[in-house]
Tab-separated table of C-alpha atoms in Angstrom:
chain	number	residue	atom	x	y	z
A	1	ASP	CA	72.046	-1.474	-6.743
A	2	GLU	CA	73.104	-4.028	-9.362
A	3	ASP	CA	71.711	-6.915	-7.341
A	4	GLU	CA	68.224	-5.442	-7.637
A	5	ASP	CA	68.466	-5.728	-11.417
A	6	GLU	CA	69.542	-9.369	-11.385
A	7	ASP	CA	67.111	-12.170	-10.718
A	8	GLU	CA	67.991	-15.677	-9.658
A	9	ASP	CA	66.237	-18.988	-9.261
A	10	GLU	CA	67.042	-21.384	-6.406
A	11	ASP	CA	69.296	-23.532	-8.551
A	12	GLY	CA	72.081	-20.951	-8.379
A	13	MET	CA	71.665	-19.300	-11.768
A	14	ARG	CA	71.573	-15.544	-12.221
A	15	VAL	CA	69.737	-13.857	-15.055
A	16	GLN	CA	71.191	-10.704	-16.557
A	17	GLY	CA	68.999	-9.608	-19.437
A	18	CYS	CA	68.766	-12.818	-21.408
A	19	VAL	CA	71.967	-14.607	-20.323
A	20	ALA	CA	72.043	-17.030	-17.388
A	21	THR	CA	75.361	-17.407	-15.588
A	22	SER	CA	76.342	-19.534	-12.609
A	23	LEU	CA	76.677	-18.123	-9.116
A	24	VAL	CA	78.850	-21.051	-8.081
A	25	PRO	CA	82.585	-20.386	-8.635
A	26	GLY	CA	84.120	-22.585	-11.277
A	27	ARG	CA	80.809	-24.011	-12.468
A	28	THR	CA	78.879	-23.197	-15.594
A	29	ALA	CA	75.141	-22.801	-15.906
A	30	THR	CA	74.886	-26.203	-17.557
A	31	ASN	CA	76.366	-28.160	-14.646
A	32	VAL	CA	74.640	-26.445	-11.725
A	33	LYS	CA	72.323	-28.942	-10.052
A	34	ARG	CA	68.995	-27.957	-8.567
A	35	PRO	CA	68.728	-28.892	-4.889
A	36	ARG	CA	65.828	-31.028	-3.760
A	37	ARG	CA	62.680	-28.950	-3.999
A	38	ARG	CA	60.525	-28.272	-1.010
A	39	GLU	CA	56.831	-28.963	-1.483
A	40	TYR	CA	55.921	-26.007	-3.709
A	41	ASN	CA	58.183	-23.684	-1.639
A	42	SER	CA	55.036	-21.670	-0.912
A	43	ARG	CA	54.571	-18.708	1.342
A	44	ARG	CA	51.671	-16.459	2.178
A	45	THR	CA	51.600	-12.953	0.851
A	46	ARG	CA	52.695	-10.320	3.330
A	47	SER	CA	50.131	-7.818	4.470
A	48	SER	CA	50.681	-4.171	3.667
A	49	SER	CA	48.925	-0.930	4.486
A	50	THR	CA	49.564	0.375	0.984
A	51	THR	CA	48.113	-2.544	-0.965
A	52	THR	CA	44.771	-4.321	-0.965
A	53	SER	CA	44.115	-8.028	-1.419
A	54	SER	CA	44.903	-9.707	-4.743
A	55	LEU	CA	42.644	-9.405	-7.758
A	56	SER	CA	39.225	-10.913	-7.688
A	57	SER	CA	38.532	-9.785	-11.241
A	58	THR	CA	39.604	-7.326	-13.903
A	59	SER	CA	37.278	-4.702	-12.446
A	60	ALA	CA	38.815	-5.247	-9.019
A	61	TRP	CA	42.229	-4.497	-10.505
A	62	ARG	CA	40.876	-1.191	-11.766
A	63	VAL	CA	39.662	-0.168	-8.300
A	64	ARG	CA	42.956	-1.216	-6.787
A	65	ALA	CA	45.022	0.655	-9.341
A	66	GLU	CA	43.043	3.827	-8.680
A	67	SER	CA	43.537	3.542	-4.915
A	68	GLU	CA	47.282	2.973	-5.306
A	69	GLY	CA	47.692	5.725	-7.875
A	70	LYS	CA	49.515	3.534	-10.384
A	71	GLY	CA	49.428	5.932	-13.279
A	72	GLY	CA	52.609	7.102	-14.932
A	73	GLN	CA	55.313	4.876	-13.403
A	74	GLY	CA	53.786	4.864	-9.938
A	75	GLU	CA	53.079	8.595	-9.639
A	76	ALA	CA	49.543	9.580	-8.696
A	77	PRO	CA	47.639	10.787	-11.787
A	78	SER	CA	45.493	13.920	-11.681
A	79	SER	CA	42.446	11.749	-12.303
A	80	SER	CA	41.665	8.447	-13.984
A	81	SER	CA	39.136	10.068	-16.292
A	82	SER	CA	41.564	12.678	-17.646
A	83	ARG	CA	44.206	9.983	-18.117
A	84	ASN	CA	41.787	7.819	-20.076
A	85	GLU	CA	40.741	10.792	-22.180
A	86	SER	CA	44.389	11.327	-23.047
A	87	PHE	CA	44.790	7.682	-24.073
A	88	VAL	CA	41.633	7.820	-26.187
A	89	ALA	CA	42.829	11.012	-27.883
A	90	LYS	CA	46.161	9.375	-28.690
A	91	TYR	CA	44.373	6.335	-30.077
A	92	GLU	CA	42.198	8.511	-32.319
A	93	SER	CA	45.333	10.220	-33.593
A	94	TRP	CA	47.092	6.890	-34.143
A	95	LYS	CA	44.172	5.562	-36.222
A	96	SER	CA	45.274	7.722	-39.144
A	97	SER	CA	48.690	6.043	-39.288
A	98	PRO	CA	49.727	3.328	-41.794
A	99	ALA	CA	50.148	0.888	-38.899
A	100	ALA	CA	46.499	1.348	-37.954
A	101	ALA	CA	45.380	0.525	-41.475
A	102	LEU	CA	47.375	-2.694	-41.295
A	103	ALA	CA	45.847	-3.659	-37.934
A	104	MET	CA	42.262	-2.853	-38.845
A	105	ASN	CA	41.926	-3.621	-42.525
A	106	ASP	CA	44.841	-5.648	-43.884
A	107	ALA	CA	45.518	-8.268	-41.207
A	108	LYS	CA	46.601	-11.567	-42.759
A	109	PRO	CA	47.580	-14.792	-40.973
A	110	PHE	CA	51.289	-15.666	-41.122
A	111	ALA	CA	52.107	-12.442	-42.997
A	112	VAL	CA	55.386	-10.747	-42.064
A	113	ALA	CA	55.341	-6.956	-42.032
A	114	GLU	CA	58.176	-5.026	-43.611
A	115	GLY	CA	61.223	-4.832	-41.364
A	116	GLN	CA	60.046	-7.600	-39.043
A	117	THR	CA	61.873	-10.595	-40.518
A	118	ALA	CA	64.972	-10.407	-38.304
A	119	LYS	CA	62.944	-9.790	-35.156
A	120	LEU	CA	60.649	-12.739	-35.854
A	121	ALA	CA	63.622	-14.969	-36.609
A	122	GLY	CA	65.112	-14.150	-33.226
A	123	ALA	CA	61.769	-14.620	-31.501
A	124	SER	CA	61.409	-18.048	-33.146
A	125	LEU	CA	64.603	-19.424	-31.588
A	126	PRO	CA	62.983	-20.478	-28.266
A	127	LEU	CA	60.288	-22.346	-30.186
A	128	LEU	CA	62.939	-24.333	-32.057
A	129	LEU	CA	65.159	-25.086	-29.056
A	130	THR	CA	62.219	-26.226	-26.911
A	131	ALA	CA	60.824	-28.366	-29.755
A	132	GLY	CA	57.554	-26.444	-29.951
A	133	ALA	CA	56.743	-26.507	-26.237
A	134	GLY	CA	53.663	-24.394	-25.578
A	135	ALA	CA	52.344	-24.487	-29.134
A	136	PHE	CA	49.577	-27.046	-28.463
A	137	ILE	CA	47.109	-27.283	-25.630
A	138	SER	CA	47.210	-30.334	-23.398
A	139	GLY	CA	45.109	-33.068	-25.034
A	140	TYR	CA	45.310	-31.527	-28.522
A	141	LYS	CA	43.388	-33.263	-31.306
A	142	GLY	CA	42.895	-32.373	-34.937
A	143	ARG	CA	41.786	-33.966	-38.190
A	144	PRO	CA	41.609	-33.193	-41.909
A	145	ALA	CA	38.119	-32.302	-43.137
A	146	LYS	CA	36.708	-31.351	-46.503
A	147	LYS	CA	36.592	-27.593	-46.866
A	148	PRO	CA	32.983	-26.348	-47.270
A	149	GLU	CA	32.146	-24.176	-50.270
A	150	ALA	CA	30.772	-21.458	-47.991
A	151	SER	CA	31.892	-20.480	-44.522
A	152	ASP	CA	30.296	-22.670	-41.879
A	153	GLY	CA	31.223	-20.322	-39.042
A	154	LYS	CA	33.684	-22.809	-37.595
A	155	TYR	CA	37.289	-21.872	-36.910
A	156	ALA	CA	39.879	-23.932	-38.769
A	157	LEU	CA	43.540	-23.494	-39.596
A	158	PRO	CA	43.553	-20.897	-42.422
A	159	LEU	CA	45.307	-23.240	-44.831
A	160	SER	CA	43.889	-25.879	-47.166
A	161	VAL	CA	45.392	-28.523	-49.446
A	162	GLY	CA	43.494	-30.404	-52.148
A	163	GLY	CA	40.154	-29.111	-50.907
A	164	TYR	CA	40.817	-30.228	-47.327
A	165	ARG	CA	41.485	-28.127	-44.263
A	166	TRP	CA	42.745	-28.964	-40.796
A	167	GLU	CA	40.054	-28.761	-38.145
A	168	GLU	CA	41.095	-28.625	-34.522
A	169	GLN	CA	38.895	-30.268	-31.931
A	170	PRO	CA	38.793	-28.068	-28.824
A	171	ALA	CA	40.510	-29.786	-25.934
A	172	VAL	CA	39.886	-28.859	-22.315
A	173	ASN	CA	42.222	-30.753	-19.999
A	174	ALA	CA	42.531	-27.892	-17.529
A	175	LYS	CA	40.041	-25.938	-15.459
A	176	GLU	CA	40.020	-22.167	-15.741
A	177	PRO	CA	40.823	-20.398	-12.455
A	178	GLU	CA	37.811	-18.519	-11.099
A	179	LYS	CA	40.019	-15.483	-10.499
A	180	PRO	CA	43.052	-14.669	-12.673
A	181	ILE	CA	46.320	-16.005	-11.317
A	182	GLU	CA	48.850	-13.188	-10.958
A	183	ILE	CA	52.392	-13.688	-12.171
A	184	TYR	CA	55.155	-11.125	-11.734
A	185	GLU	CA	57.829	-11.723	-14.361
A	186	PHE	CA	59.724	-10.281	-17.305
A	187	GLN	CA	60.318	-11.417	-20.860
A	188	GLY	CA	64.099	-11.878	-20.849
A	189	CYS	CA	64.138	-14.368	-17.958
A	190	PRO	CA	64.422	-18.096	-18.889
A	191	PHE	CA	62.792	-19.177	-15.613
A	192	CYS	CA	59.841	-16.900	-16.365
A	193	ARG	CA	59.566	-18.307	-19.872
A	194	LYS	CA	59.335	-21.837	-18.464
A	195	VAL	CA	56.249	-20.779	-16.522
A	196	ARG	CA	54.767	-18.980	-19.545
A	197	VAL	CA	55.182	-22.170	-21.593
A	198	ALA	CA	53.356	-24.189	-18.935
A	199	VAL	CA	50.543	-21.619	-18.893
A	200	SER	CA	50.226	-22.035	-22.669
A	201	VAL	CA	50.092	-25.826	-22.466
A	202	LEU	CA	47.310	-25.594	-19.886
A	203	GLY	CA	45.512	-22.846	-21.809
A	204	ILE	CA	44.578	-20.902	-18.672
A	205	ASP	CA	44.197	-17.130	-18.387
A	206	VAL	CA	46.777	-15.258	-16.325
A	207	LEU	CA	47.224	-11.647	-15.270
A	208	PHE	CA	50.842	-10.789	-16.036
A	209	LYS	CA	52.430	-7.901	-14.148
A	210	PRO	CA	55.648	-7.049	-16.002
A	211	CYS	CA	58.701	-6.476	-13.803
A	212	PRO	CA	61.551	-5.411	-16.112
A	213	SER	CA	64.809	-4.159	-14.656
A	214	GLY	CA	64.392	-0.573	-13.524
A	215	GLY	CA	60.613	-0.900	-13.404
A	216	LYS	CA	58.787	1.300	-10.901
A	217	ALA	CA	55.280	-0.154	-11.141
A	218	TRP	CA	55.140	-3.883	-10.363
A	219	ARG	CA	58.713	-4.863	-9.448
A	220	PRO	CA	58.629	-2.940	-6.136
A	221	GLU	CA	55.209	-4.429	-5.396
A	222	ALA	CA	56.509	-7.968	-5.970
A	223	ILE	CA	59.527	-7.347	-3.738
A	224	GLU	CA	57.342	-5.877	-1.002
A	225	LYS	CA	54.964	-8.828	-1.086
A	226	GLY	CA	57.494	-11.625	-1.413
A	227	GLY	CA	60.433	-10.146	0.415
A	228	LYS	CA	63.058	-10.575	-2.302
A	229	SER	CA	63.903	-9.628	-5.869
A	230	GLN	CA	63.308	-12.976	-7.538
A	231	PHE	CA	61.173	-13.862	-10.548
A	232	PRO	CA	58.849	-15.435	-11.481
A	233	TYR	CA	56.647	-14.804	-8.461
A	234	MET	CA	53.101	-16.176	-8.469
A	235	ILE	CA	50.036	-15.350	-6.387
A	236	ASP	CA	46.894	-17.482	-6.613
A	237	PRO	CA	43.886	-15.580	-5.210
A	238	ASN	CA	41.829	-18.766	-5.587
A	239	ALA	CA	43.886	-20.440	-2.846
A	240	GLY	CA	43.878	-17.759	-0.168
A	241	ASP	CA	46.537	-15.674	-1.920
A	242	LEU	CA	48.972	-18.575	-1.968
A	243	ALA	CA	52.311	-17.195	-3.136
A	244	MET	CA	55.442	-18.929	-4.348
A	245	TYR	CA	58.746	-18.545	-6.132
A	246	GLU	CA	60.674	-21.170	-8.140
A	247	SER	CA	59.654	-21.861	-11.712
A	248	ALA	CA	59.620	-25.652	-11.301
A	249	ASP	CA	57.410	-25.430	-8.227
A	250	ILE	CA	55.015	-22.995	-9.897
A	251	ILE	CA	54.689	-25.261	-12.936
A	252	GLU	CA	54.076	-28.313	-10.754
A	253	TYR	CA	51.460	-26.411	-8.756
A	254	LEU	CA	49.618	-25.214	-11.856
A	255	PHE	CA	49.462	-28.710	-13.362
A	256	LYS	CA	48.282	-30.311	-10.136
A	257	THR	CA	45.763	-27.589	-9.324
A	258	TYR	CA	44.404	-26.619	-12.750
A	259	GLY	CA	45.706	-29.276	-15.122
A	260	PRO	CA	45.648	-33.035	-15.599
A	261	GLY	CA	47.982	-33.726	-12.672
A	262	ASP	CA	51.664	-34.473	-13.147
A	263	VAL	CA	53.767	-32.416	-15.520
A	264	PRO	CA	54.318	-34.531	-18.676
A	265	ARG	CA	57.829	-35.938	-18.829
A	266	GLY	CA	58.292	-34.754	-22.398
A	267	LEU	CA	57.430	-31.192	-21.385
A	268	ARG	CA	59.950	-31.323	-18.541
A	269	TYR	CA	62.724	-32.229	-20.980
A	270	ARG	CA	61.792	-29.748	-23.693
A	271	ASN	CA	60.940	-26.859	-21.377
A	272	SER	CA	64.333	-26.787	-19.671
A	273	THR	CA	66.093	-23.736	-18.273
A	274	LEU	CA	69.027	-24.280	-20.625
A	275	ALA	CA	66.884	-24.486	-23.769
A	276	ASN	CA	64.880	-21.421	-22.792
A	277	GLY	CA	67.982	-19.476	-21.822
A	278	LEU	CA	69.695	-20.185	-25.130
A	279	GLY	CA	66.499	-19.424	-27.016
A	280	LEU	CA	66.215	-15.966	-25.479
A	281	ILE	CA	69.609	-15.030	-26.911
A	282	GLY	CA	67.807	-14.523	-30.214
A	283	ARG	CA	66.154	-11.369	-28.852
A	284	MET	CA	69.190	-10.126	-26.905
A	285	GLY	CA	67.323	-9.214	-23.742
A	286	ALA	CA	64.356	-7.462	-25.363
A	287	GLY	CA	61.600	-6.977	-22.795
A	288	SER	CA	64.029	-6.875	-19.875
A	289	ARG	CA	64.535	-3.128	-19.358
A	290	ALA	CA	61.802	-0.668	-18.417
A	291	LYS	CA	60.948	2.334	-20.580
A	292	PRO	CA	59.177	5.489	-19.357
A	293	SER	CA	55.440	4.935	-19.679
A	294	ASN	CA	51.999	5.983	-18.513
A	295	LEU	CA	50.061	3.081	-17.042
A	296	PRO	CA	46.460	2.461	-18.111
A	297	GLU	CA	43.582	2.300	-15.677
A	298	LYS	CA	42.602	-1.239	-16.726
A	299	PRO	CA	44.778	-4.167	-17.784
A	300	LEU	CA	44.756	-4.986	-21.502
A	301	ASP	CA	43.517	-8.297	-22.936
A	302	LEU	CA	45.915	-10.215	-25.177
A	303	TRP	CA	44.978	-13.381	-27.069
A	304	GLY	CA	48.111	-15.382	-27.674
A	305	TYR	CA	50.437	-18.138	-26.530
A	306	GLU	CA	54.139	-18.421	-25.779
A	307	ALA	CA	55.218	-20.398	-28.846
A	308	SER	CA	54.153	-17.690	-31.315
A	309	PRO	CA	57.036	-15.357	-32.291
A	310	PHE	CA	54.467	-12.736	-33.313
A	311	VAL	CA	53.025	-12.765	-29.790
A	312	ILE	CA	56.488	-12.542	-28.242
A	313	LEU	CA	57.181	-9.200	-29.941
A	314	VAL	CA	53.989	-7.737	-28.454
A	315	LYS	CA	54.710	-9.107	-24.989
A	316	GLU	CA	58.177	-7.567	-25.113
A	317	ALA	CA	56.622	-4.156	-25.709
A	318	LEU	CA	54.069	-4.674	-22.925
A	319	CYS	CA	56.860	-5.677	-20.550
A	320	GLU	CA	59.119	-2.719	-21.353
A	321	LEU	CA	56.198	-0.329	-20.830
A	322	GLU	CA	55.155	-2.212	-17.639
A	323	ILE	CA	51.599	-2.525	-18.918
A	324	PRO	CA	49.638	-5.233	-17.057
A	325	TYR	CA	47.634	-7.564	-19.259
A	326	VAL	CA	45.419	-10.593	-19.021
A	327	GLN	CA	46.652	-13.246	-21.406
A	328	ARG	CA	43.706	-15.083	-22.930
A	329	THR	CA	45.808	-18.144	-23.560
A	330	CYS	CA	44.859	-19.821	-26.827
A	331	PRO	CA	47.416	-22.296	-28.201
A	332	ARG	CA	46.480	-24.654	-31.015
A	333	GLY	CA	43.397	-26.602	-29.960
A	334	SER	CA	42.118	-23.971	-27.534
A	335	PRO	CA	38.335	-23.386	-27.448
A	336	LYS	CA	39.046	-19.659	-26.943
A	337	ARG	CA	39.718	-19.226	-30.644
A	338	GLN	CA	36.118	-19.785	-31.746
A	339	PRO	CA	34.563	-16.785	-29.897
A	340	VAL	CA	37.091	-14.383	-31.447
A	341	PHE	CA	36.468	-15.940	-34.857
A	342	GLU	CA	32.735	-15.387	-34.447
A	343	LYS	CA	33.225	-11.813	-33.290
A	344	LYS	CA	35.826	-10.665	-35.824
A	345	GLY	CA	35.252	-13.042	-38.747
A	346	GLN	CA	38.831	-14.290	-38.474
A	347	PHE	CA	41.302	-15.440	-35.885
A	348	GLN	CA	45.011	-14.903	-35.606
A	349	VAL	CA	47.433	-14.089	-32.818
A	350	PRO	CA	48.296	-11.745	-31.398
A	351	TYR	CA	44.907	-10.122	-30.962
A	352	LEU	CA	44.671	-7.197	-28.537
A	353	GLU	CA	41.665	-5.557	-26.919
A	354	ASP	CA	42.274	-2.390	-24.928
A	355	PRO	CA	39.326	-1.490	-22.657
A	356	ASN	CA	40.936	1.885	-21.966
A	357	THR	CA	40.593	3.117	-25.557
A	358	GLY	CA	38.286	0.612	-27.261
A	359	ALA	CA	41.040	-0.570	-29.618
A	360	GLU	CA	40.712	-4.070	-31.122
A	361	LEU	CA	43.821	-4.920	-33.097
A	362	PHE	CA	45.509	-7.718	-35.027
A	363	GLU	CA	49.086	-7.702	-36.413
A	364	SER	CA	52.078	-7.701	-34.070
A	365	SER	CA	53.942	-4.789	-35.695
A	366	ALA	CA	50.840	-2.597	-35.582
A	367	ILE	CA	50.087	-3.511	-31.964
A	368	VAL	CA	53.645	-2.667	-30.892
A	369	ASP	CA	53.373	0.667	-32.715
A	370	TYR	CA	50.039	1.346	-30.987
A	371	LEU	CA	51.383	0.528	-27.514
A	372	ASN	CA	54.376	2.828	-27.890
A	373	TYR	CA	52.294	5.641	-29.392
A	374	VAL	CA	49.582	5.581	-26.732
A	375	TYR	CA	51.436	4.591	-23.557
A	376	SER	CA	55.052	5.760	-23.899
A	377	ALA	CA	55.809	8.703	-21.606
């Protein structure tokens, strides 16, 4: 059914891949007006005999995935242990590849791998058209400081001029949800990107469940819970499994519940549906169509933020493979950068940790290669 592969927001715009078109005859996407919003347009999650309650933690997701048999595009795996052994074996094989050497030994901030220039240029278009929305955490502060002769163990922007470096002062204007908020979405949707930008500004962690067109893992689950094929769809287990559609309502809810209150006016203007929709043209719908895959037992952990084109390429691969992941959101000014810096001796995004194989990887091109090698069916 074609309608199942098309996702629309309440303002009458339909998303096909990365292009938004009007549902109203004779009107373009730019002149469709959003009707007055209901207060958060919330609804409670439907009960189901085939699903358990929403996540209480990453470990809870693992138990739930085992009970539902979500291994290999929704088909019940022979056993979680044998599946993990297969993933580990693939990872060990992948470690001898040139991509692995890049991820483990030659990672360099702001370096562009061979053959990635065009992809990164396309992935940078949303950043330009939204004027950098999502690049800095709410309340960002930074200052120039004299670069010490020896490392002082403090994260700073890996650039220096005239003996000075730029030190970011961690800003915390949002409270971290006790349990990860779940968001069902896909990369090529401008409404979904609006929510991802807001998540980056707040710097909160979110469990993303990718729902690309043709997906058999999380898209059916979202439709069963919410009752319709519309994205993004959010569930907050910290509020009694409060569920809601509508990107604008989700953003407003997140800012009022976990952020400083009202959504900043400047962010509203920059993070518009039109700007995000045009920006996604640069990647021509990448991350919108499902590919055959084998789902891991545990969700992956990805350090990144929406404004980084390097991170976007990794999230596209995760979405196409329907791999769930917890985004450890760390825009500029996030305090989440320091722990990674202390652990790895450097910090750059994207940074991926896979609890299913033990992989800890930098470099977007290498991570994408790893994901396809280990999890493609």
